[in-house]
mmCIF file of C-alpha atoms and ligand atoms in Angstrom:
data_model
loop_
_atom_site.group_PDB
_atom_site.id
_atom_site.type_symbol
_atom_site.label_atom_id
_atom_site.label_comp_id
_atom_site.label_asym_id
_atom_site.label_seq_id
_atom_site.Cartn_x
_atom_site.Cartn_y
_atom_site.Cartn_z
ATOM 1 C CA MET A 1221 -20.822 -5.648 0.064
ATOM 2 C CA LYS A 1222 -18.112 -8.520 0.088
ATOM 3 C CA ILE A 1223 -17.080 -9.637 -3.018
ATOM 4 C CA LEU A 1224 -14.509 -12.416 -3.913
ATOM 5 C CA MET A 1225 -12.230 -12.540 -6.962
ATOM 6 C CA VAL A 1226 -11.399 -16.384 -8.465
ATOM 7 C CA CYS A 1227 -8.869 -17.763 -10.520
ATOM 8 C CA LEU A 1228 -7.094 -21.172 -10.911
ATOM 9 C CA GLY A 1229 -3.879 -20.100 -8.914
ATOM 10 C CA ASN A 1230 -4.828 -17.158 -6.835
ATOM 11 C CA ILE A 1231 -1.309 -15.905 -7.768
ATOM 12 C CA CYS A 1232 -1.868 -13.893 -10.885
ATOM 13 C CA ARG A 1233 -5.361 -12.543 -12.351
ATOM 14 C CA SER A 1234 -7.563 -12.874 -9.045
ATOM 15 C CA PRO A 1235 -4.931 -10.771 -6.843
ATOM 16 C CA LEU A 1236 -4.750 -7.995 -9.452
ATOM 17 C CA ALA A 1237 -8.792 -7.889 -9.596
ATOM 18 C CA HIS A 1238 -8.715 -8.372 -5.732
ATOM 19 C CA GLY A 1239 -6.108 -5.471 -5.135
ATOM 20 C CA ILE A 1240 -7.346 -3.255 -8.304
ATOM 21 C CA LEU A 1241 -11.046 -3.244 -7.013
ATOM 22 C CA LYS A 1242 -10.579 -2.697 -3.356
ATOM 23 C CA GLN A 1243 -8.399 0.305 -4.213
ATOM 24 C CA LYS A 1244 -10.889 2.067 -6.312
ATOM 25 C CA ALA A 1245 -13.889 1.163 -3.953
ATOM 26 C CA ALA A 1246 -11.804 2.656 -1.141
ATOM 27 C CA ASN A 1247 -11.485 5.843 -3.019
ATOM 28 C CA SER A 1248 -15.284 5.861 -3.830
ATOM 29 C CA ARG A 1249 -15.839 5.516 -0.268
ATOM 30 C CA LEU A 1250 -17.499 2.085 -1.074
ATOM 31 C CA ASN A 1251 -17.754 0.236 2.049
ATOM 32 C CA TRP A 1252 -17.066 -2.961 0.307
ATOM 33 C CA ILE A 1253 -14.949 -5.947 1.647
ATOM 34 C CA VAL A 1254 -12.999 -7.529 -1.802
ATOM 35 C CA GLU A 1255 -10.936 -10.301 -1.525
ATOM 36 C CA SER A 1256 -9.657 -13.384 -3.516
ATOM 37 C CA ALA A 1257 -8.693 -17.224 -4.022
ATOM 38 C CA GLY A 1258 -7.999 -19.953 -6.486
ATOM 39 C CA THR A 1259 -9.784 -22.859 -7.345
ATOM 40 C CA GLY A 1260 -6.558 -24.640 -7.154
ATOM 41 C CA ASP A 1261 -4.183 -25.148 -3.911
ATOM 42 C CA TRP A 1262 -0.676 -25.175 -5.305
ATOM 43 C CA HIS A 1263 0.369 -21.344 -4.254
ATOM 44 C CA VAL A 1264 -1.753 -21.399 -0.778
ATOM 45 C CA GLY A 1265 -0.218 -18.802 1.907
ATOM 46 C CA GLN A 1266 2.599 -17.819 -1.297
ATOM 47 C CA ALA A 1267 2.245 -14.049 -2.518
ATOM 48 C CA PRO A 1268 1.338 -12.937 -5.969
ATOM 49 C CA ASP A 1269 3.475 -13.735 -8.835
ATOM 50 C CA ARG A 1270 6.303 -11.332 -9.006
ATOM 51 C CA ARG A 1271 5.425 -10.087 -12.316
ATOM 52 C CA ALA A 1272 1.530 -9.577 -11.047
ATOM 53 C CA ILE A 1273 3.259 -7.628 -8.157
ATOM 54 C CA ALA A 1274 5.346 -5.657 -10.596
ATOM 55 C CA ILE A 1275 2.655 -4.700 -13.056
ATOM 56 C CA ALA A 1276 0.467 -3.742 -10.285
ATOM 57 C CA LYS A 1277 3.042 -1.672 -8.739
ATOM 58 C CA LYS A 1278 3.611 0.245 -12.469
ATOM 59 C CA TYR A 1279 0.183 1.197 -12.560
ATOM 60 C CA GLY A 1280 0.144 2.065 -8.298
ATOM 61 C CA VAL A 1281 -1.595 -0.547 -6.879
ATOM 62 C CA ASP A 1282 0.293 -2.448 -4.254
ATOM 63 C CA ILE A 1283 -0.644 -6.398 -3.964
ATOM 64 C CA SER A 1284 2.502 -7.700 -2.193
ATOM 65 C CA GLY A 1285 0.868 -8.087 0.835
ATOM 66 C CA GLN A 1286 -1.704 -10.679 -0.304
ATOM 67 C CA ARG A 1287 -1.440 -14.227 0.195
ATOM 68 C CA ALA A 1288 -2.912 -17.028 -2.024
ATOM 69 C CA ARG A 1289 -5.983 -19.022 -0.508
ATOM 70 C CA HIS A 1290 -7.951 -21.877 -1.904
ATOM 71 C CA PHE A 1291 -11.686 -21.778 -2.675
ATOM 72 C CA ASP A 1292 -13.461 -23.211 0.011
ATOM 73 C CA PRO A 1293 -17.382 -24.039 -0.301
ATOM 74 C CA LYS A 1294 -18.020 -21.853 2.685
ATOM 75 C CA PHE A 1295 -17.258 -18.750 0.727
ATOM 76 C CA PHE A 1296 -20.859 -19.048 -0.832
ATOM 77 C CA ASN A 1297 -22.145 -17.877 2.656
ATOM 78 C CA GLU A 1298 -19.596 -15.219 3.270
ATOM 79 C CA TYR A 1299 -19.702 -13.486 0.039
ATOM 80 C CA ASP A 1300 -22.262 -11.790 -1.609
ATOM 81 C CA LEU A 1301 -20.746 -11.771 -5.520
ATOM 82 C CA ILE A 1302 -17.969 -14.300 -6.461
ATOM 83 C CA PHE A 1303 -16.455 -13.093 -9.941
ATOM 84 C CA VAL A 1304 -14.243 -15.719 -12.039
ATOM 85 C CA MET A 1305 -11.731 -15.160 -13.980
ATOM 86 C CA ASP A 1306 -12.512 -18.007 -16.581
ATOM 87 C CA ARG A 1307 -14.990 -20.722 -17.990
ATOM 88 C CA GLN A 1308 -13.082 -23.350 -16.401
ATOM 89 C CA ASN A 1309 -13.248 -21.252 -13.235
ATOM 90 C CA TYR A 1310 -17.047 -20.991 -13.417
ATOM 91 C CA ALA A 1311 -17.346 -24.230 -14.114
ATOM 92 C CA ASP A 1312 -15.276 -25.434 -10.870
ATOM 93 C CA VAL A 1313 -16.432 -22.713 -8.793
ATOM 94 C CA CYS A 1314 -20.486 -23.894 -9.980
ATOM 95 C CA ALA A 1315 -19.351 -27.416 -9.208
ATOM 96 C CA GLN A 1316 -19.248 -26.726 -5.657
ATOM 97 C CA ALA A 1317 -22.567 -24.657 -5.297
ATOM 98 C CA ILE A 1318 -25.488 -26.606 -3.367
ATOM 99 C CA ASN A 1319 -28.078 -24.455 -3.897
ATOM 100 C CA GLU A 1320 -29.719 -22.058 -6.624
ATOM 101 C CA GLY A 1321 -28.709 -19.035 -4.292
ATOM 102 C CA ASP A 1322 -25.174 -20.353 -4.301
ATOM 103 C CA LEU A 1323 -25.039 -20.297 -8.289
ATOM 104 C CA ASN A 1324 -26.589 -17.360 -8.408
ATOM 105 C CA LYS A 1325 -23.777 -15.287 -6.869
ATOM 106 C CA VAL A 1326 -21.054 -16.343 -9.299
ATOM 107 C CA LYS A 1327 -20.347 -14.319 -12.699
ATOM 108 C CA LEU A 1328 -17.697 -14.150 -15.173
ATOM 109 C CA PHE A 1329 -16.089 -11.040 -14.521
ATOM 110 C CA LEU A 1330 -15.836 -9.509 -17.953
ATOM 111 C CA GLY A 1331 -19.484 -10.951 -18.612
ATOM 112 C CA ASP A 1332 -19.282 -12.746 -22.002
ATOM 113 C CA ASP A 1333 -15.412 -12.930 -22.221
ATOM 114 C CA VAL A 1334 -12.533 -14.058 -20.069
ATOM 115 C CA VAL A 1335 -9.381 -12.423 -18.472
ATOM 116 C CA PRO A 1336 -6.780 -14.819 -20.250
ATOM 117 C CA ASP A 1337 -4.215 -16.397 -17.881
ATOM 118 C CA PRO A 1338 -1.188 -14.559 -18.267
ATOM 119 C CA TYR A 1339 1.157 -17.330 -16.023
ATOM 120 C CA PHE A 1340 3.002 -18.388 -19.253
ATOM 121 C CA ASP A 1341 3.291 -15.427 -21.562
ATOM 122 C CA ASP A 1342 5.426 -12.458 -19.594
ATOM 123 C CA ASN A 1343 3.662 -10.650 -21.992
ATOM 124 C CA LEU A 1344 -0.079 -10.965 -21.020
ATOM 125 C CA PHE A 1345 0.381 -9.203 -17.763
ATOM 126 C CA ASP A 1346 0.025 -5.615 -19.144
ATOM 127 C CA PRO A 1347 -3.068 -6.407 -21.211
ATOM 128 C CA VAL A 1348 -4.587 -8.629 -18.161
ATOM 129 C CA PHE A 1349 -3.850 -5.339 -15.785
ATOM 130 C CA GLN A 1350 -5.896 -3.047 -18.406
ATOM 131 C CA MET A 1351 -8.840 -5.319 -19.285
ATOM 132 C CA ILE A 1352 -9.406 -6.117 -15.036
ATOM 133 C CA ASP A 1353 -8.739 -2.310 -14.552
ATOM 134 C CA GLN A 1354 -10.914 -1.401 -16.527
ATOM 135 C CA ARG A 1355 -13.838 -3.988 -15.769
ATOM 136 C CA CYS A 1356 -12.956 -3.110 -12.222
ATOM 137 C CA THR A 1357 -14.127 0.848 -13.176
ATOM 138 C CA GLU A 1358 -17.146 -0.476 -14.437
ATOM 139 C CA VAL A 1359 -18.062 -2.435 -11.471
ATOM 140 C CA ILE A 1360 -17.458 0.677 -9.217
ATOM 141 C CA THR A 1361 -20.043 2.346 -11.574
ATOM 142 C CA GLU A 1362 -22.447 0.051 -11.260
ATOM 143 C CA GLY A 1363 -21.918 -0.274 -7.691
ATOM 144 C CA THR A 1364 -22.753 3.211 -7.049
ATOM 145 C CA ASN A 1365 -25.826 3.026 -9.039
ATOM 146 C CA THR A 1366 -26.899 0.121 -7.545
ATOM 147 C CA LEU A 1367 -24.904 -2.726 -6.005
ATOM 148 C CA VAL A 1368 -24.540 -0.948 -2.729
HETATM 149 P P1 4NP B 1676 -3.737 -17.291 -12.011
HETATM 150 O O1 4NP B 1676 -2.528 -17.503 -12.827
HETATM 151 O O2 4NP B 1676 -4.958 -18.482 -12.323
HETATM 152 O O3 4NP B 1676 -4.114 -16.110 -12.946
HETATM 153 O O4 4NP B 1676 -3.690 -17.320 -10.748
HETATM 154 C C1 4NP B 1676 -1.820 -19.556 -12.670
HETATM 155 C C2 4NP B 1676 -1.131 -19.232 -11.715
HETATM 156 C C3 4NP B 1676 -0.540 -20.560 -11.358
HETATM 157 C C4 4NP B 1676 -0.862 -21.746 -12.167
HETATM 158 C C5 4NP B 1676 -1.721 -21.759 -13.265
HETATM 159 C C6 4NP B 1676 -2.296 -20.256 -13.382
HETATM 160 N N1 4NP B 1676 -0.008 -22.690 -12.000
HETATM 161 O O5 4NP B 1676 -0.347 -23.893 -12.675
HETATM 162 O O6 4NP B 1676 0.308 -22.891 -11.099
#
């Protein structure tokens, strides 16, 4: 199973989702590949935002080695599942799909809800970490039941 986490800049939300799910999958002995990308290219090659690195570190997840990537349409073929953090990400990724198979891979990470962008609000990093962490635990449970 190859899973791609996507947000806007690939320096706050999707690196957290990438690092957390990767760690949980490894702990559960799931042979998953988890990576991330952004719909925007401003931060390509950069490490995650220092606030994202700090909040992850606080809860025992090291995301400091990640480097931002720009979403590429070829990723539709490379990943089984593409989790997006908000509705704009959803629209931007879906706009690059070329068939129904591509579209079916794209899911809002929180189902009906969205992960708010913490970039302009330092106080959002902790709650954003918590909501991503909780959802990652659910994804692992779903994975051990059905997804693998
Ligand atoms: P992210 O947050 O999409 O969770 O990585 C953002 C990072 C950078 C910007 C916006 C959101 N930016 O405008 O540069």
